Short mmCIF file of C-alpha atoms in Angstrom, two decimals:
data_model
loop_
_atom_site.label_atom_id
_atom_site.label_comp_id
_atom_site.label_asym_id
_atom_site.label_seq_id
_atom_site.Cartn_x
_atom_site.Cartn_y
_atom_site.Cartn_z
CA MET A 1008 55.49 118.18 101.08
CA THR A 1009 58.15 118.63 98.40
CA MET A 1010 57.86 118.79 94.62
CA ASN A 1011 60.20 119.75 91.81
CA LEU A 1012 59.77 121.98 88.77
CA ILE A 1013 61.97 122.93 85.83
CA LEU A 1014 61.13 126.20 84.12
CA PRO A 1015 61.28 125.69 80.31
CA PRO A 1016 63.95 128.05 78.92
CA ALA A 1017 61.86 128.74 75.82
CA LYS A 1018 59.07 130.17 77.95
CA TYR A 1019 61.02 131.63 80.88
CA GLN A 1020 63.90 133.47 79.30
CA THR A 1021 64.56 136.24 81.81
CA GLU A 1022 65.09 136.43 85.54
CA THR A 1023 62.01 138.65 85.86
CA GLN A 1024 59.78 135.96 84.33
CA MET A 1025 61.27 133.30 86.59
CA LYS A 1026 60.87 135.37 89.75
CA THR A 1027 57.30 136.28 88.80
CA PHE A 1028 56.47 132.58 88.55
CA HIS A 1029 58.13 131.90 91.93
CA ASP A 1030 56.20 134.72 93.59
CA ALA A 1031 52.85 133.61 92.16
CA VAL A 1032 53.28 129.97 93.26
CA ILE A 1033 54.39 130.93 96.77
CA GLU A 1034 51.58 133.45 97.22
CA ARG A 1035 48.80 131.13 96.01
CA MET A 1036 50.02 128.09 97.92
CA GLY A 1037 50.47 130.11 101.07
CA ALA A 1038 46.84 131.24 100.85
CA LEU A 1039 45.52 127.66 100.91
CA ALA A 1040 43.71 126.42 104.00
CA GLY A 1041 45.86 123.90 105.84
CA VAL A 1042 49.17 125.29 104.55
CA ARG A 1043 51.26 127.01 107.20
CA VAL A 1044 54.22 128.22 105.18
CA VAL A 1045 55.64 127.71 101.69
CA GLY A 1046 59.23 128.03 100.60
CA THR A 1047 61.41 127.23 97.61
CA VAL A 1048 64.99 126.10 97.18
CA SER A 1049 67.14 125.64 94.12
CA TYR A 1050 69.36 122.54 93.96
CA GLY A 1051 69.60 121.87 97.65
CA LEU A 1052 66.82 119.87 99.34
CA PRO A 1053 68.08 118.02 102.45
CA MET A 1054 68.80 114.28 102.19
CA GLY A 1055 69.92 114.81 98.59
CA ASP A 1056 73.26 115.44 97.00
CA GLY A 1057 74.05 118.51 99.11
CA GLY A 1058 73.11 121.14 96.55
CA LEU A 1059 75.70 123.03 94.53
CA LEU A 1060 79.05 122.68 96.25
CA GLY A 1061 81.73 125.23 95.47
CA ASP A 1062 84.39 127.48 96.90
CA PHE A 1063 83.67 130.83 98.52
CA GLU A 1064 85.51 133.80 99.92
CA ILE A 1065 85.32 135.52 103.30
CA GLU A 1066 86.20 139.20 103.28
CA GLY A 1067 89.51 139.60 105.08
CA GLN A 1068 89.97 135.84 105.42
CA SER A 1069 90.63 134.78 101.84
CA GLU A 1070 93.52 132.52 102.80
CA ARG A 1071 91.48 130.63 105.39
CA SER A 1072 88.46 130.17 103.12
CA ARG A 1073 90.48 129.09 100.10
CA HIS A 1074 90.08 125.42 99.11
CA LEU A 1075 87.03 125.02 101.36
CA MET A 1076 83.71 123.95 99.85
CA ALA A 1077 80.26 125.16 100.83
CA SER A 1078 76.75 124.22 99.77
CA LYS A 1079 75.24 127.24 97.97
CA LEU A 1080 71.47 127.45 98.28
CA VAL A 1081 69.11 129.98 96.71
CA VAL A 1082 65.91 130.05 98.78
CA SER A 1083 62.76 132.04 99.39
CA PRO A 1084 62.08 133.63 102.82
CA GLY A 1085 59.61 130.88 103.76
CA TYR A 1086 62.05 128.05 103.15
CA PHE A 1087 63.49 128.07 106.65
CA GLY A 1088 60.08 127.96 108.30
CA ALA A 1089 58.85 125.24 105.95
CA LEU A 1090 61.72 122.98 107.01
CA GLY A 1091 61.54 124.02 110.66
CA MET A 1092 65.12 125.26 110.75
CA SER A 1093 66.44 127.07 113.82
CA LEU A 1094 67.74 130.63 113.82
CA ILE A 1095 70.93 130.83 115.89
CA GLN A 1096 71.68 134.51 115.36
CA GLY A 1097 70.37 137.51 113.41
CA ARG A 1098 67.25 137.30 111.26
CA TRP A 1099 65.71 135.39 108.35
CA PHE A 1100 65.16 136.79 104.87
CA ASP A 1101 62.03 138.89 104.38
CA ASP A 1102 60.19 140.79 101.65
CA HIS A 1103 62.54 143.76 102.04
CA ASP A 1104 65.43 141.71 100.65
CA THR A 1105 64.90 142.43 96.97
CA GLY A 1106 67.05 142.70 93.89
CA LYS A 1107 67.42 146.43 94.52
CA SER A 1108 68.50 146.18 98.16
CA GLN A 1109 71.82 145.29 99.73
CA PRO A 1110 72.77 141.66 98.87
CA VAL A 1111 72.35 139.55 102.01
CA ALA A 1112 73.14 136.00 103.01
CA ILE A 1113 72.58 133.56 105.85
CA VAL A 1114 75.34 131.14 106.79
CA SER A 1115 75.21 127.81 108.59
CA GLU A 1116 76.24 127.43 112.20
CA SER A 1117 79.30 125.35 111.31
CA LEU A 1118 80.55 127.99 108.85
CA ALA A 1119 80.01 130.79 111.35
CA ARG A 1120 81.80 128.83 114.07
CA ARG A 1121 84.77 128.21 111.80
CA PHE A 1122 85.31 131.82 110.67
CA TRP A 1123 83.70 133.88 113.43
CA PRO A 1124 84.12 131.88 116.65
CA LYS A 1125 83.37 134.97 118.75
CA GLY A 1126 79.78 135.02 117.44
CA ASP A 1127 80.13 138.18 115.38
CA ALA A 1128 79.05 136.75 112.02
CA PRO A 1129 76.19 139.26 111.37
CA GLY A 1130 77.57 142.21 109.47
CA LYS A 1131 80.46 140.32 107.90
CA ARG A 1132 80.67 139.90 104.14
CA ILE A 1133 80.97 136.78 102.02
CA SER A 1134 81.26 136.05 98.30
CA LEU A 1135 80.06 132.94 96.46
CA GLY A 1136 83.46 132.61 94.89
CA TRP A 1137 82.92 133.06 91.17
CA GLU A 1138 83.68 136.00 88.93
CA GLY A 1139 81.16 138.81 89.21
CA SER A 1140 79.66 137.55 92.49
CA PRO A 1141 78.72 140.47 94.75
CA TRP A 1142 79.68 140.69 98.39
CA TYR A 1143 76.76 139.45 100.49
CA SER A 1144 76.30 140.89 103.95
CA VAL A 1145 75.64 138.16 106.52
CA ILE A 1146 72.38 138.86 108.36
CA GLY A 1147 71.84 135.57 110.17
CA VAL A 1148 73.17 132.21 111.26
CA ALA A 1149 71.01 129.11 110.70
CA GLY A 1150 71.30 125.73 112.36
CA ASP A 1151 73.22 123.07 110.46
CA VAL A 1152 71.25 120.83 108.09
CA LYS A 1153 72.11 117.28 107.01
CA GLN A 1154 72.13 118.15 103.32
CA MET A 1155 73.86 114.96 102.16
CA GLY A 1156 72.11 112.43 104.39
CA LEU A 1157 72.10 111.47 108.03
CA GLN A 1158 75.34 109.53 107.83
CA LYS A 1159 77.41 112.50 106.64
CA ASP A 1160 78.33 115.64 108.53
CA ALA A 1161 76.37 118.79 107.77
CA PRO A 1162 78.30 120.77 105.14
CA LEU A 1163 79.19 124.43 105.37
CA ALA A 1164 76.23 126.25 103.83
CA ILE A 1165 75.48 129.69 102.40
CA TYR A 1166 71.89 130.80 101.76
CA VAL A 1167 70.95 133.74 99.53
CA PRO A 1168 67.41 134.95 98.69
CA TYR A 1169 66.06 133.98 95.26
CA SER A 1170 65.18 137.65 94.69
CA GLN A 1171 68.95 138.25 94.66
CA ALA A 1172 69.90 135.08 92.78
CA PRO A 1173 73.43 135.58 91.44
CA ARG A 1174 72.64 133.77 88.16
CA PRO A 1175 69.48 132.80 86.24
CA PHE A 1176 70.68 129.20 86.46
CA PHE A 1177 69.61 129.12 90.11
CA LEU A 1178 66.04 130.00 89.19
CA SER A 1179 65.50 127.44 86.42
CA PHE A 1180 65.20 124.48 88.80
CA MET A 1181 62.82 124.86 91.69
CA THR A 1182 61.84 122.67 94.64
CA ILE A 1183 58.70 123.70 96.50
CA VAL A 1184 58.50 122.91 100.22
CA ALA A 1185 55.10 123.32 101.92
CA ARG A 1186 54.49 122.72 105.63
CA THR A 1187 50.90 121.62 106.19
CA ASP A 1188 48.62 121.12 109.18
CA SER A 1189 47.70 117.57 108.15
CA ASP A 1190 49.28 114.71 106.23
CA PRO A 1191 51.16 116.46 103.40
CA LEU A 1192 50.44 113.67 100.94
CA SER A 1193 46.72 114.39 101.26
CA MET A 1194 47.31 117.83 99.72
CA THR A 1195 49.21 116.63 96.65
CA ASN A 1196 46.41 117.28 94.17
CA THR A 1197 45.56 120.65 95.74
CA LEU A 1198 49.15 121.86 95.42
CA ARG A 1199 49.36 120.57 91.85
CA ARG A 1200 46.25 122.55 90.92
CA VAL A 1201 47.85 125.72 92.28
CA ILE A 1202 50.81 125.25 89.95
CA GLU A 1203 48.46 124.56 87.03
CA SER A 1204 46.62 127.79 87.80
CA VAL A 1205 49.90 129.69 87.41
CA ASP A 1206 51.11 127.74 84.37
CA GLY A 1207 48.98 124.92 82.98
CA ASP A 1208 51.89 123.46 81.03
CA MET A 1209 54.29 123.21 83.96
CA PRO A 1210 55.28 119.58 84.72
CA VAL A 1211 55.64 118.56 88.37
CA PHE A 1212 57.82 115.61 89.34
CA ASP A 1213 59.41 113.87 92.35
CA VAL A 1214 56.46 114.63 94.62
CA ALA A 1215 57.17 113.30 98.12
CA SER A 1216 56.93 114.17 101.78
CA MET A 1217 60.10 114.92 103.74
CA GLU A 1218 59.35 111.82 105.80
CA GLN A 1219 59.56 109.72 102.64
CA LEU A 1220 62.81 111.40 101.59
CA VAL A 1221 64.37 110.73 104.99
CA TYR A 1222 63.18 107.11 104.85
CA GLN A 1223 64.65 106.65 101.38
CA SER A 1224 67.97 108.17 102.43
CA VAL A 1225 68.38 105.56 105.18
CA ALA A 1226 66.96 102.60 103.24
CA SER A 1227 70.35 100.91 102.86
CA PRO A 1228 71.55 101.33 106.46
CA ARG A 1229 68.05 100.41 107.66
CA PHE A 1230 68.29 97.13 105.73
CA ASN A 1231 71.76 96.50 107.16
CA ALA A 1232 70.47 97.19 110.65
CA LEU A 1233 67.52 94.83 110.14
CA LEU A 1234 69.84 92.12 108.82
CA LEU A 1235 72.24 92.52 111.74
CA ALA A 1236 69.30 92.55 114.17
CA CYS A 1237 68.08 89.22 112.75
CA PHE A 1238 71.53 87.69 113.16
CA ALA A 1239 71.77 89.16 116.66
CA ALA A 1240 68.38 87.66 117.60
CA LEU A 1241 69.51 84.29 116.23
CA ALA A 1242 72.77 84.52 118.19
CA LEU A 1243 70.86 85.44 121.35
CA THR A 1244 68.51 82.47 120.86
CA LEU A 1245 71.47 80.12 120.42
CA ALA A 1246 73.06 81.61 123.53
CA VAL A 1247 69.89 81.04 125.57
CA VAL A 1248 69.52 77.47 124.32
CA GLY A 1249 73.20 76.81 124.93
CA ILE A 1250 73.18 78.14 128.48
CA TYR A 1251 69.99 76.26 129.28
CA GLY A 1252 71.40 73.03 127.82
CA VAL A 1253 74.72 73.31 129.66
CA ILE A 1254 73.11 74.13 133.02
CA SER A 1255 70.48 71.38 132.60
CA TYR A 1256 73.17 68.85 131.79
CA SER A 1257 75.24 70.05 134.77
CA VAL A 1258 72.24 69.66 137.10
CA ALA A 1259 71.63 66.13 135.81
CA GLN A 1260 75.30 65.24 136.35
CA ARG A 1261 75.22 66.66 139.89
CA ALA A 1262 71.93 65.04 140.92
CA HIS A 1263 73.77 62.73 143.32
CA GLU A 1264 75.61 65.67 144.87
CA ILE A 1265 72.43 67.75 145.17
CA GLY A 1266 70.63 64.83 146.81
CA ILE A 1267 73.39 64.49 149.41
CA ARG A 1268 73.30 68.24 150.10
CA MET A 1269 69.53 68.18 150.60
CA ALA A 1270 69.74 65.00 152.72
CA LEU A 1271 72.25 66.80 154.93
CA GLY A 1272 69.86 69.73 155.38
CA ALA A 1273 70.45 72.07 152.43
CA GLN A 1274 67.45 74.29 151.78
CA GLN A 1275 65.83 74.80 148.37
CA GLU A 1276 66.99 78.41 148.33
CA GLU A 1277 70.59 77.31 148.79
CA VAL A 1278 70.37 74.79 145.97
CA LEU A 1279 68.75 77.42 143.74
CA LYS A 1280 71.53 79.86 144.53
CA LEU A 1281 74.18 77.20 143.86
CA VAL A 1282 72.91 76.36 140.39
CA VAL A 1283 72.16 79.95 139.32
CA SER A 1284 75.55 81.21 140.53
CA GLN A 1285 77.24 78.56 138.41
CA GLY A 1286 75.37 79.77 135.32
CA LEU A 1287 76.13 83.41 136.07
CA ARG A 1288 79.80 82.59 136.62
CA LEU A 1289 80.03 81.05 133.16
CA THR A 1290 78.10 83.99 131.73
CA LEU A 1291 80.49 86.48 133.34
CA ILE A 1292 83.48 84.72 131.80
CA GLY A 1293 81.77 84.69 128.40
CA THR A 1294 80.70 88.33 128.65
CA VAL A 1295 84.18 89.56 129.56
CA SER A 1296 85.65 87.55 126.67
CA GLY A 1297 82.98 88.90 124.33
CA VAL A 1298 83.54 92.53 125.36
CA LEU A 1299 87.29 92.20 124.84
CA GLY A 1300 86.67 90.68 121.42
CA ALA A 1301 84.15 93.39 120.54
CA LEU A 1302 86.60 96.12 121.48
CA GLY A 1303 88.98 94.66 118.92
CA VAL A 1304 86.55 94.38 116.00
CA THR A 1305 84.07 97.27 116.40
CA ARG A 1306 86.35 99.65 114.53
CA PHE A 1307 85.59 97.60 111.40
CA LEU A 1308 81.86 98.34 111.90
CA SER A 1309 82.23 102.10 112.35
CA SER A 1310 80.91 102.77 108.82
CA LEU A 1311 77.63 101.03 109.76
CA LEU A 1312 77.08 103.03 112.95
CA TYR A 1313 75.09 106.26 113.25
CA GLY A 1314 74.93 108.30 116.41
CA VAL A 1315 76.94 105.65 118.31
CA ARG A 1316 80.71 105.58 118.74
CA PRO A 1317 82.49 102.31 117.92
CA VAL A 1318 83.46 102.07 121.60
CA ASP A 1319 80.36 103.30 123.41
CA PRO A 1320 80.38 102.48 127.17
CA LEU A 1321 76.59 102.73 127.51
CA THR A 1322 76.03 100.25 124.67
CA PHE A 1323 78.56 97.77 126.07
CA VAL A 1324 77.05 97.99 129.57
CA ALA A 1325 73.47 97.66 128.28
CA VAL A 1326 74.29 94.62 126.14
CA SER A 1327 76.25 92.97 128.97
CA LEU A 1328 73.37 93.47 131.41
CA GLY A 1329 70.93 92.16 128.81
CA LEU A 1330 72.96 89.00 128.29
CA ALA A 1331 73.30 88.57 132.06
CA GLY A 1332 69.52 88.79 132.37
CA VAL A 1333 69.04 86.21 129.62
CA ALA A 1334 71.57 83.92 131.28
CA LEU A 1335 69.81 84.32 134.64
CA LEU A 1336 66.52 83.25 133.06
CA ALA A 1337 68.16 80.33 131.26
CA SER A 1338 69.77 79.18 134.53
CA TYR A 1339 66.68 79.66 136.67
CA ILE A 1340 64.60 76.92 135.00
CA PRO A 1341 67.03 74.03 135.60
CA ALA A 1342 67.78 75.51 139.04
CA ARG A 1343 64.10 75.27 139.96
CA ARG A 1344 64.12 71.67 138.74
CA ALA A 1345 67.11 70.95 140.97
CA THR A 1346 65.25 72.17 144.07
CA LYS A 1347 62.56 69.55 143.47
CA VAL A 1348 65.04 66.63 143.49
CA ASP A 1349 63.94 63.85 145.87
CA PRO A 1350 67.00 63.15 148.12
CA MET A 1351 66.32 59.39 148.24
CA ARG A 1352 66.05 59.09 144.47
CA ALA A 1353 69.11 61.31 144.03
CA LEU A 1354 71.15 59.07 146.35
CA ARG A 1355 70.25 56.08 144.17
CA TYR A 1356 71.11 58.04 140.99
CA GLU A 1357 73.81 56.48 138.79
#
């Protein structure tokens, strides 16, 4: 379950007031039955706009990090567990990471791989890139997250605890993430009441489950996929009807020939094989032509593909086998009809 809050500046003027509100909401929600873990994030929920993107600096590698952009996320310790993120190296934030302790940060796997390919990210120091930003000691490496949607690569990401938020700005906007034992939408009112118990005037908006957010983020490509699937089904139907019509017409034209073959001793199995092989031969020619054509045009569809390369051997093989199976079925029916041809009637066929 996710929900957003904006702390009114007139009421929450200091960082202490903001952090007190964060702590109270997290503690009370975490104590609810059916809630496993609660976390918060500022400006950076996955499937959104990627959070606050900006430059950063790696101690000793300023030249390499210059002009690179990272998603900067201020989170509570429970955020990673609420989203089910994986810990690649080091540790998560905990209650010991306070405003009085050493500033710490967690970096994404892609950022760690780029700057510390030997796997020695923990212990290194990183800055958020603006004036006055402290040096954060890296304590962990988290798995990459699709911050900007499934179709885009996971950005480089830097996480810092909200107790060490570099600016009050990061604490004014708050997204609560609660992992529940049951359907998260069933706990909407319960979670709202918790917020009201902390501050009765606090408005809550954009309440949704992560499943809904993921669904919304792929609504457009899902529609495109559905549309293409409908056209593909129509094309397949036309192909089946076409193959069936051509083979049926061919059988009718060759009735005299088939009758002679059967009169001379041809068995039904041989006639069946003759007709089906003709259909499969035509299908093979069409499939090879189609694959060659597809290889030439799939690069124009690359923007519509997700998780599949424009030239994917498995996809081409699967589709070719599927069309061959459809062609076999479309050829089998007229082939069966050909095996039932009466030789005497076929010999009189004009």
